[in-house]
Backbone as numpy.savetxt, mean C-alpha at the origin, in Angstrom:
# Nx Ny Nz CAx CAy CAz Cx Cy Cz
0.19 -39.12 4.10 -0.59 -37.50 4.20 0.34 -36.64 4.08
-0.05 -35.52 3.55 0.48 -34.46 3.44 -0.18 -33.48 4.07
0.82 -33.08 5.05 0.16 -31.69 5.68 0.69 -30.45 5.58
-0.04 -29.65 4.74 -0.19 -28.18 4.01 0.80 -27.28 4.77
1.93 -26.30 4.63 2.21 -25.49 5.86 1.32 -24.08 6.10
1.48 -24.33 6.98 0.49 -22.75 7.59 1.53 -21.43 7.58
1.03 -20.66 6.86 1.56 -19.16 7.08 0.41 -18.42 7.53
1.39 -17.24 8.98 0.99 -16.41 8.97 1.42 -15.19 8.46
0.06 -14.43 8.23 0.24 -13.16 7.40 0.02 -12.07 8.10
1.48 -11.21 8.60 1.00 -9.49 9.20 0.92 -8.78 7.80
0.02 -8.06 7.83 -0.07 -7.02 6.83 0.02 -5.29 7.64
1.18 -4.74 6.76 1.52 -3.29 7.13 0.72 -2.85 6.01
-0.09 -1.46 6.80 -0.99 -0.76 5.51 -0.41 0.77 6.02
0.45 1.33 4.55 0.93 2.22 4.62 -0.06 3.40 3.40
-0.01 4.65 4.63 -0.93 5.74 3.93 -0.09 6.81 3.79
-0.54 7.54 2.93 0.08 9.17 2.48 -1.15 10.12 2.52
-1.17 10.87 2.93 -2.29 11.89 3.18 -1.78 13.32 2.72
-2.79 13.70 1.62 -2.26 15.40 0.89 -3.78 15.80 1.64
-3.53 17.32 2.29 -4.58 18.09 2.40 -5.19 18.45 0.97
-6.82 18.51 1.04 -7.69 19.13 0.22 -7.91 20.55 0.61
-7.62 21.68 -0.54 -7.43 21.53 -1.75 -6.45 21.42 -1.81
-5.26 20.60 -2.82 -4.15 20.73 -3.21 -3.85 21.09 -4.83
-2.63 21.81 -4.78 -2.09 21.72 -6.43 -2.27 20.51 -6.75
-2.53 20.57 -8.29 -2.40 19.20 -9.32 -1.15 18.92 -9.01
-0.03 19.73 -9.34 1.46 19.42 -9.16 1.75 18.48 -8.04
1.10 18.91 -6.59 1.43 18.01 -5.11 0.36 16.51 -5.44
-0.71 16.36 -6.10 -1.70 15.50 -5.96 0.08 14.55 -7.23
0.15 14.97 -7.99 1.08 14.32 -9.00 2.33 13.70 -8.45
2.64 14.35 -7.61 3.59 13.78 -6.58 3.44 12.85 -5.29
2.32 12.80 -4.93 1.75 12.47 -4.63 1.89 10.16 -4.93
1.34 10.89 -5.96 1.38 9.44 -7.13 2.38 8.94 -7.41
3.61 9.69 -7.87 4.73 9.26 -7.89 5.17 8.69 -6.72
5.29 9.40 -5.46 5.87 8.58 -4.23 5.07 6.90 -4.23
4.15 7.31 -4.16 3.39 6.04 -4.10 3.74 4.72 -4.94
3.66 5.12 -6.02 4.10 4.22 -7.49 5.73 3.79 -7.30
6.47 4.68 -6.69 8.22 4.50 -6.48 8.06 2.96 -5.14
7.48 3.62 -4.46 7.48 2.78 -3.31 7.03 1.48 -3.48
5.63 1.06 -3.85 5.21 -0.14 -4.75 6.47 -0.66 -5.59
6.56 -0.12 -6.55 8.22 -0.37 -7.80 8.73 -1.00 -7.09
9.42 -0.52 -5.70 10.38 -1.10 -4.98 10.23 -2.38 -4.45
8.93 -2.84 -4.39 8.47 -3.91 -3.39 7.94 -5.31 -4.36
8.32 -4.65 -6.01 7.49 -5.66 -7.04 6.47 -5.51 -7.12
5.49 -4.48 -7.18 4.21 -4.20 -6.96 3.33 -3.13 -8.34
2.64 -3.11 -8.95 2.10 -2.60 -9.61 1.38 -1.28 -8.92
2.01 0.04 -9.34 0.61 1.19 -8.69 -0.81 0.73 -8.60
-1.40 -0.06 -9.47 -3.04 -0.21 -9.36 -2.98 -0.92 -8.02
-1.88 -1.13 -7.41 -2.27 -2.08 -5.99 -2.87 -0.73 -5.07
-2.39 0.16 -5.18 -2.91 1.23 -4.47 -4.14 1.43 -4.16
-4.54 2.32 -3.23 -6.17 2.35 -3.13 -6.06 4.24 -2.91
-6.85 4.50 -3.85 -6.85 6.24 -3.30 -8.36 6.52 -3.44
-8.48 7.32 -2.00 -9.91 7.84 -1.32 -9.66 9.38 -0.94
-11.12 9.84 -0.80 -11.01 11.28 0.00 -11.68 10.95 1.27
-11.28 11.43 2.20 -11.65 11.38 3.52 -11.08 12.34 4.54
-12.22 13.22 5.54 -12.11 13.80 5.72 -11.24 15.24 6.09
-11.60 15.55 3.93 -10.37 16.50 3.78 -9.35 16.19 2.97
-9.02 14.80 3.27 -7.53 14.58 2.71 -7.58 13.56 1.67
-6.96 13.68 0.08 -6.42 12.85 -0.38 -6.08 11.60 0.03
-6.19 11.10 -0.04 -5.21 9.26 1.10 -4.91 7.88 -0.23
-3.64 7.93 -0.14 -3.19 7.28 -1.20 -2.51 6.07 0.01
-3.27 4.53 -0.26 -2.84 3.59 0.81 -2.39 2.66 -0.17
-2.00 1.74 0.45 -1.50 -0.04 0.31 -1.37 -0.91 0.98
-1.39 -2.24 0.83 -1.18 -3.35 1.80 0.44 -3.58 1.62
1.02 -4.10 2.41 2.45 -5.10 2.29 2.14 -6.26 2.96
2.31 -7.03 2.51 2.01 -8.62 3.36 3.62 -9.06 4.01
3.62 -9.50 4.93 5.13 -10.28 5.36 4.83 -11.59 5.78
5.18 -12.38 5.45 4.83 -13.55 5.56 5.53 -14.30 6.34
5.04 -15.08 7.12 6.22 -16.34 8.03 6.02 -17.47 7.94
6.67 -18.00 7.48 5.68 -19.38 7.48 5.82 -20.67 8.42
5.20 -21.25 8.92 5.69 -22.22 10.46 5.16 -23.45 9.95
5.50 -24.51 9.91 5.32 -25.91 9.55 4.87 -26.60 10.80
3.97 -27.24 10.51 3.39 -28.11 11.69 3.05 -29.48 11.14
């Protein structure tokens, strides 16, 4: 019988907030920062979520950290 490996996943959520209203150049800079950070961990920019909350433009994404535990 093969017992599957159990993985515990811890998720880190990164958020960048830009107060609104903001110049378009600042919005472009926010998008560039998020794109670069995701690129460094081999993730597409499309993995980011962008929303408006409490007067801020918020770009966020999750980065899982896996730790394998064999049982």
